[in-house]
Amino acid sequence: MKDYLVKGLAYNGQVRVIAARTVDTVGEAQHRHYTWPTASAALGRSMTFGVMLGSMLKNEDKLTIRINGGGDLGTILVDANANGKVRGYVTNPQTHFPLNSIGKLDVRRAVGTDGMVTISKDIGLQHPFVGQVPIISGELGEDFTYYLAQSEQIPSSVGVGVIVNPDNTIQAAGGFIIQALPGTEAEIIEEIEKRLENIPTISAMVRDGLTPEEILTMVVGEGNVKILETQEVLFQCTCSKDRSTNVLVSLGSEELQDMIDTDGQVETQCHFCNETYLFDKNELEAMLEQAV
């Protein structure tokens, strides 16, 4: 099964629903950054939420999620767009702790609880829309739920989860967002809350092979959901050698001349995907002409 997400409506249009499978997408991030299990869980949960939230955008709109709770993991940074593309990294990818008191990866300890979740949406206006809330849990699912309720004023439930194999690869990753639209009947909200208390974890559902459509059925009940759109999900970075060239040119002629005199070459690396780009002396001299 490839990674994808579905968007739909439930209970005759009163509830917006999204579910995603992100196993290969999170696996690509794990491979590129060699994240250890706890870091993989935190990054994977954040990327999964990012790609689902991004799917609510339109056209070329995009968003950035920045999380820093003061924990050993440092900052989590995720970029996502309206077309199912997502990328992300953490400051300290080799962060891992013993399992917590309930036998789960200790994401709360890695992330920390003294900090903020900040989400910036570039929707084509002069300035991006920026929402920010304090971290209340560190487990991230609860924090994303709190963000939607406080910053976007939408009563929501967010489930995100990752299971890591003994060899550090990703066994399962996925998530869902359930949002009560204006005018949703109280009885429907109560029914969803009861269902959420009794269903398996999102990571267990993905591990057991449930599709995003089947996950939504588990959450809102058989026959209660209408799928409106299906979208491919994948890890994709926007970096390139041309972009790196522009960055180097922007440093100015003095900096470029110093690179030529000192090493005769320079290597740049993208934080998001770890791709490296090597520029030799001839390329640096060509940039020097552009910078003058």
Short mmCIF file of C-alpha atoms in Angstrom, two decimals:
data_model
loop_
_atom_site.label_atom_id
_atom_site.label_comp_id
_atom_site.label_asym_id
_atom_site.label_seq_id
_atom_site.Cartn_x
_atom_site.Cartn_y
_atom_site.Cartn_z
CA MET A 1 0.00 0.00 0.00
CA LYS A 2 1.32 3.43 -0.97
CA ASP A 3 1.02 6.45 1.28
CA TYR A 4 -2.08 8.55 0.72
CA LEU A 5 -4.73 10.52 2.54
CA VAL A 6 -8.46 10.86 2.17
CA LYS A 7 -10.70 13.82 2.94
CA GLY A 8 -14.41 13.62 3.49
CA LEU A 9 -17.48 14.58 5.44
CA ALA A 10 -19.32 12.56 8.08
CA TYR A 11 -22.77 12.63 9.66
CA ASN A 12 -24.45 14.29 6.68
CA GLY A 13 -21.84 17.00 6.31
CA GLN A 14 -21.63 18.06 9.94
CA VAL A 15 -18.10 16.74 10.55
CA ARG A 16 -14.93 17.12 8.44
CA VAL A 17 -12.67 14.06 8.43
CA ILE A 18 -9.16 13.36 7.16
CA ALA A 19 -7.05 10.21 7.53
CA ALA A 20 -3.58 9.42 6.23
CA ARG A 21 -1.12 6.59 5.86
CA THR A 22 2.44 7.97 6.05
CA VAL A 23 4.64 4.90 6.53
CA ASP A 24 6.95 5.41 3.55
CA THR A 25 6.97 9.19 3.97
CA VAL A 26 8.13 9.01 7.58
CA GLY A 27 10.46 6.16 6.59
CA GLU A 28 12.13 8.41 4.03
CA ALA A 29 12.73 11.06 6.70
CA GLN A 30 14.08 8.41 9.09
CA HIS A 31 16.47 7.14 6.42
CA ARG A 32 17.69 10.57 5.37
CA HIS A 33 18.29 11.83 8.91
CA TYR A 34 19.04 8.48 10.60
CA THR A 35 16.65 9.33 13.40
CA TRP A 36 16.55 7.08 16.45
CA PRO A 37 13.19 5.69 17.62
CA THR A 38 11.95 8.47 19.90
CA ALA A 39 13.04 11.15 17.45
CA SER A 40 11.37 9.18 14.62
CA ALA A 41 8.10 9.09 16.54
CA ALA A 42 8.14 12.83 17.22
CA LEU A 43 9.13 13.78 13.68
CA GLY A 44 6.71 11.27 12.16
CA ARG A 45 3.76 12.52 14.21
CA SER A 46 4.57 16.10 13.22
CA MET A 47 4.98 15.32 9.52
CA THR A 48 1.74 13.34 9.50
CA PHE A 49 -0.19 16.20 11.06
CA GLY A 50 1.54 18.63 8.71
CA VAL A 51 0.53 16.79 5.55
CA MET A 52 -3.07 16.42 6.77
CA LEU A 53 -3.30 20.09 7.74
CA GLY A 54 -1.67 21.04 4.46
CA SER A 55 -4.35 19.14 2.57
CA MET A 56 -6.86 21.74 3.78
CA LEU A 57 -4.96 24.43 1.86
CA LYS A 58 -5.47 25.28 -1.82
CA ASN A 59 -3.36 25.46 -4.98
CA GLU A 60 0.23 26.47 -4.16
CA ASP A 61 -0.42 27.34 -0.51
CA LYS A 62 1.96 25.88 2.06
CA LEU A 63 2.61 25.81 5.77
CA THR A 64 5.45 25.43 8.25
CA ILE A 65 5.20 23.82 11.68
CA ARG A 66 7.84 24.67 14.29
CA ILE A 67 7.83 22.89 17.65
CA ASN A 68 10.27 23.45 20.48
CA GLY A 69 9.37 22.33 23.99
CA GLY A 70 12.82 22.61 25.54
CA GLY A 71 13.50 18.87 25.34
CA ASP A 72 16.62 17.07 24.11
CA LEU A 73 15.14 16.75 20.62
CA GLY A 74 15.51 20.48 20.01
CA THR A 75 13.36 21.96 17.28
CA ILE A 76 11.03 20.00 15.01
CA LEU A 77 10.51 21.74 11.68
CA VAL A 78 8.01 20.54 9.07
CA ASP A 79 7.01 22.01 5.71
CA ALA A 80 3.89 20.80 3.88
CA ASN A 81 1.80 21.99 0.97
CA ALA A 82 -1.69 21.54 -0.42
CA ASN A 83 -0.60 18.71 -2.73
CA GLY A 84 0.46 16.02 -0.26
CA LYS A 85 4.15 16.89 -0.23
CA VAL A 86 5.92 17.15 3.12
CA ARG A 87 9.45 17.36 4.47
CA GLY A 88 10.86 17.70 7.98
CA TYR A 89 13.80 17.41 10.32
CA VAL A 90 14.72 17.65 13.99
CA THR A 91 17.72 19.40 15.53
CA ASN A 92 18.98 16.27 17.31
CA PRO A 93 17.93 13.21 15.27
CA GLN A 94 19.82 10.72 17.45
CA THR A 95 17.55 11.32 20.47
CA HIS A 96 16.17 8.26 22.23
CA PHE A 97 15.07 7.30 25.75
CA PRO A 98 13.83 4.16 27.49
CA LEU A 99 10.11 3.47 27.07
CA ASN A 100 7.80 5.48 29.33
CA SER A 101 5.68 4.13 32.19
CA ILE A 102 3.06 2.68 29.80
CA GLY A 103 5.59 1.03 27.52
CA LYS A 104 5.51 3.65 24.75
CA LEU A 105 8.21 5.74 23.14
CA ASP A 106 8.80 8.72 25.43
CA VAL A 107 7.99 11.48 22.95
CA ARG A 108 6.93 13.83 25.75
CA ARG A 109 10.39 13.69 27.31
CA ALA A 110 12.11 14.18 23.96
CA VAL A 111 9.95 17.14 22.92
CA GLY A 112 9.60 18.76 26.33
CA THR A 113 6.66 20.75 27.67
CA ASP A 114 8.14 24.22 28.07
CA GLY A 115 7.66 25.84 24.70
CA MET A 116 5.37 26.51 21.77
CA VAL A 117 3.76 25.02 18.68
CA THR A 118 3.92 27.63 15.92
CA ILE A 119 2.22 27.15 12.56
CA SER A 120 2.74 29.61 9.71
CA LYS A 121 0.49 29.39 6.64
CA ASP A 122 1.54 31.02 3.38
CA ILE A 123 -1.76 31.45 1.54
CA GLY A 124 -0.68 34.04 -1.00
CA LEU A 125 -1.26 37.14 1.08
CA GLN A 126 1.33 39.80 1.84
CA HIS A 127 2.04 38.25 5.22
CA PRO A 128 1.60 34.63 6.35
CA PHE A 129 -1.04 33.67 8.88
CA VAL A 130 0.74 32.66 12.08
CA GLY A 131 -0.88 30.75 14.95
CA GLN A 132 0.90 29.85 18.16
CA VAL A 133 -0.07 27.92 21.28
CA PRO A 134 1.85 26.62 24.29
CA ILE A 135 2.75 22.95 24.38
CA ILE A 136 0.37 21.28 26.83
CA SER A 137 1.39 17.64 26.51
CA GLY A 138 4.54 17.03 24.50
CA GLU A 139 2.92 13.91 23.05
CA LEU A 140 1.99 16.13 20.06
CA GLY A 141 -1.43 14.67 19.19
CA GLU A 142 -2.97 16.52 22.12
CA ASP A 143 -0.92 19.60 21.26
CA PHE A 144 -2.18 19.65 17.68
CA THR A 145 -5.74 19.20 18.93
CA TYR A 146 -5.22 22.15 21.27
CA TYR A 147 -3.77 24.24 18.43
CA LEU A 148 -6.82 23.69 16.22
CA ALA A 149 -9.21 24.49 19.07
CA GLN A 150 -7.38 27.61 20.27
CA SER A 151 -5.72 29.14 17.24
CA GLU A 152 -8.20 28.17 14.53
CA GLN A 153 -11.29 27.96 16.78
CA ILE A 154 -12.29 24.53 15.44
CA PRO A 155 -13.31 21.77 17.90
CA SER A 156 -11.14 18.88 16.74
CA SER A 157 -9.58 15.57 17.59
CA VAL A 158 -6.16 14.69 16.20
CA GLY A 159 -4.67 11.21 16.26
CA VAL A 160 -1.08 10.69 15.09
CA GLY A 161 1.14 7.70 15.68
CA VAL A 162 4.36 5.95 14.67
CA ILE A 163 5.67 2.45 15.38
CA VAL A 164 9.43 1.89 14.95
CA ASN A 165 11.00 -1.46 14.12
CA PRO A 166 13.97 -2.84 16.12
CA ASP A 167 16.28 -1.86 13.23
CA ASN A 168 15.02 1.77 13.44
CA THR A 169 12.95 1.55 10.26
CA ILE A 170 9.29 2.60 10.33
CA GLN A 171 6.70 -0.14 10.76
CA ALA A 172 3.60 2.06 10.89
CA ALA A 173 2.74 5.75 10.69
CA GLY A 174 -0.49 7.59 10.13
CA GLY A 175 -3.08 9.91 11.53
CA PHE A 176 -6.55 11.38 11.45
CA ILE A 177 -8.22 14.75 12.03
CA ILE A 178 -11.87 14.96 13.01
CA GLN A 179 -13.44 18.45 13.07
CA ALA A 180 -16.92 19.50 14.16
CA LEU A 181 -18.21 22.10 11.72
CA PRO A 182 -20.43 24.97 12.90
CA GLY A 183 -23.83 23.69 13.95
CA THR A 184 -22.78 20.10 14.64
CA GLU A 185 -25.32 18.44 16.92
CA ALA A 186 -24.15 17.78 20.47
CA GLU A 187 -25.26 14.13 20.20
CA ILE A 188 -22.91 13.59 17.27
CA ILE A 189 -19.96 15.08 19.15
CA GLU A 190 -20.72 12.81 22.11
CA GLU A 191 -20.92 9.76 19.85
CA ILE A 192 -17.54 10.54 18.27
CA GLU A 193 -15.98 11.06 21.70
CA LYS A 194 -17.24 7.65 22.83
CA ARG A 195 -15.92 5.98 19.69
CA LEU A 196 -12.50 7.60 20.13
CA GLU A 197 -12.28 6.13 23.64
CA ASN A 198 -12.79 2.60 22.34
CA ILE A 199 -10.95 2.33 19.03
CA PRO A 200 -7.35 1.05 18.69
CA THR A 201 -4.52 3.57 18.46
CA ILE A 202 -3.94 5.06 15.04
CA SER A 203 -0.52 3.41 14.77
CA ALA A 204 -2.04 0.01 15.60
CA MET A 205 -4.69 0.48 12.91
CA VAL A 206 -2.03 1.29 10.30
CA ARG A 207 0.13 -1.62 11.50
CA ASP A 208 -2.82 -3.96 11.09
CA GLY A 209 -3.28 -2.88 7.49
CA LEU A 210 -6.30 -0.60 7.73
CA THR A 211 -6.63 1.88 4.88
CA PRO A 212 -7.32 5.56 5.55
CA GLU A 213 -10.93 4.91 4.52
CA GLU A 214 -11.21 2.07 7.02
CA ILE A 215 -9.63 4.21 9.74
CA LEU A 216 -12.34 6.83 9.26
CA THR A 217 -15.00 4.14 9.44
CA MET A 218 -13.52 3.02 12.77
CA VAL A 219 -13.65 6.61 14.05
CA VAL A 220 -17.10 7.72 12.90
CA GLY A 221 -18.89 4.42 12.28
CA GLU A 222 -19.99 2.33 9.32
CA GLY A 223 -21.92 4.28 6.69
CA ASN A 224 -21.33 7.65 8.32
CA VAL A 225 -18.56 8.97 6.09
CA LYS A 226 -18.51 10.21 2.49
CA ILE A 227 -15.05 10.37 0.89
CA LEU A 228 -14.62 13.50 -1.23
CA GLU A 229 -10.97 13.37 -2.27
CA THR A 230 -7.96 11.06 -2.30
CA GLN A 231 -4.43 12.48 -2.40
CA GLU A 232 -0.99 10.91 -2.71
CA VAL A 233 1.38 11.61 0.19
CA LEU A 234 5.17 11.65 -0.12
CA PHE A 235 8.37 13.13 1.25
CA GLN A 236 9.58 15.77 -1.17
CA CYS A 237 12.17 18.48 -0.69
CA THR A 238 12.30 21.74 -2.63
CA CYS A 239 16.07 22.12 -2.46
CA SER A 240 18.24 22.05 -5.60
CA LYS A 241 21.71 23.00 -6.75
CA ASP A 242 20.27 26.12 -8.39
CA ARG A 243 18.75 27.23 -5.09
CA SER A 244 22.07 26.66 -3.33
CA THR A 245 23.79 28.68 -6.05
CA ASN A 246 21.46 31.61 -5.41
CA VAL A 247 22.18 31.43 -1.68
CA LEU A 248 25.93 31.45 -2.27
CA VAL A 249 25.70 34.39 -4.70
CA SER A 250 23.71 36.31 -2.09
CA LEU A 251 26.65 36.02 0.33
CA GLY A 252 28.56 38.56 -1.76
CA SER A 253 31.86 38.74 -3.60
CA GLU A 254 34.06 39.01 -0.51
CA GLU A 255 32.70 35.79 1.00
CA LEU A 256 32.92 33.94 -2.32
CA GLN A 257 36.51 35.07 -2.88
CA ASP A 258 37.41 33.79 0.57
CA MET A 259 35.94 30.35 -0.32
CA ILE A 260 37.99 30.30 -3.55
CA ASP A 261 41.23 31.32 -1.78
CA THR A 262 40.77 29.06 1.23
CA ASP A 263 39.51 25.72 -0.12
CA GLY A 264 38.81 26.23 -3.80
CA GLN A 265 35.44 24.58 -3.33
CA VAL A 266 32.45 24.54 -1.02
CA GLU A 267 29.78 22.02 -0.06
CA THR A 268 26.26 22.95 1.03
CA GLN A 269 23.78 20.67 2.76
CA CYS A 270 19.98 20.92 3.02
CA HIS A 271 18.66 20.62 6.57
CA PHE A 272 15.38 19.11 5.40
CA CYS A 273 16.68 16.21 3.30
CA ASN A 274 20.45 16.05 4.00
CA GLU A 275 21.19 16.34 0.26
CA THR A 276 24.65 17.83 -0.37
CA TYR A 277 25.77 19.99 -3.29
CA LEU A 278 29.45 20.42 -4.15
CA PHE A 279 30.66 23.54 -5.97
CA ASP A 280 34.17 23.53 -7.48
CA LYS A 281 36.48 26.47 -8.09
CA ASN A 282 35.16 27.16 -11.59
CA GLU A 283 31.58 27.29 -10.33
CA LEU A 284 32.55 29.62 -7.48
CA GLU A 285 34.37 31.93 -9.90
CA ALA A 286 31.27 32.04 -12.10
CA MET A 287 29.22 33.01 -9.03
CA LEU A 288 31.79 35.69 -8.22
CA GLU A 289 31.05 37.37 -11.55
CA GLN A 290 27.33 37.36 -10.75
CA ALA A 291 27.93 38.78 -7.28
CA VAL A 292 30.00 41.74 -8.47
#
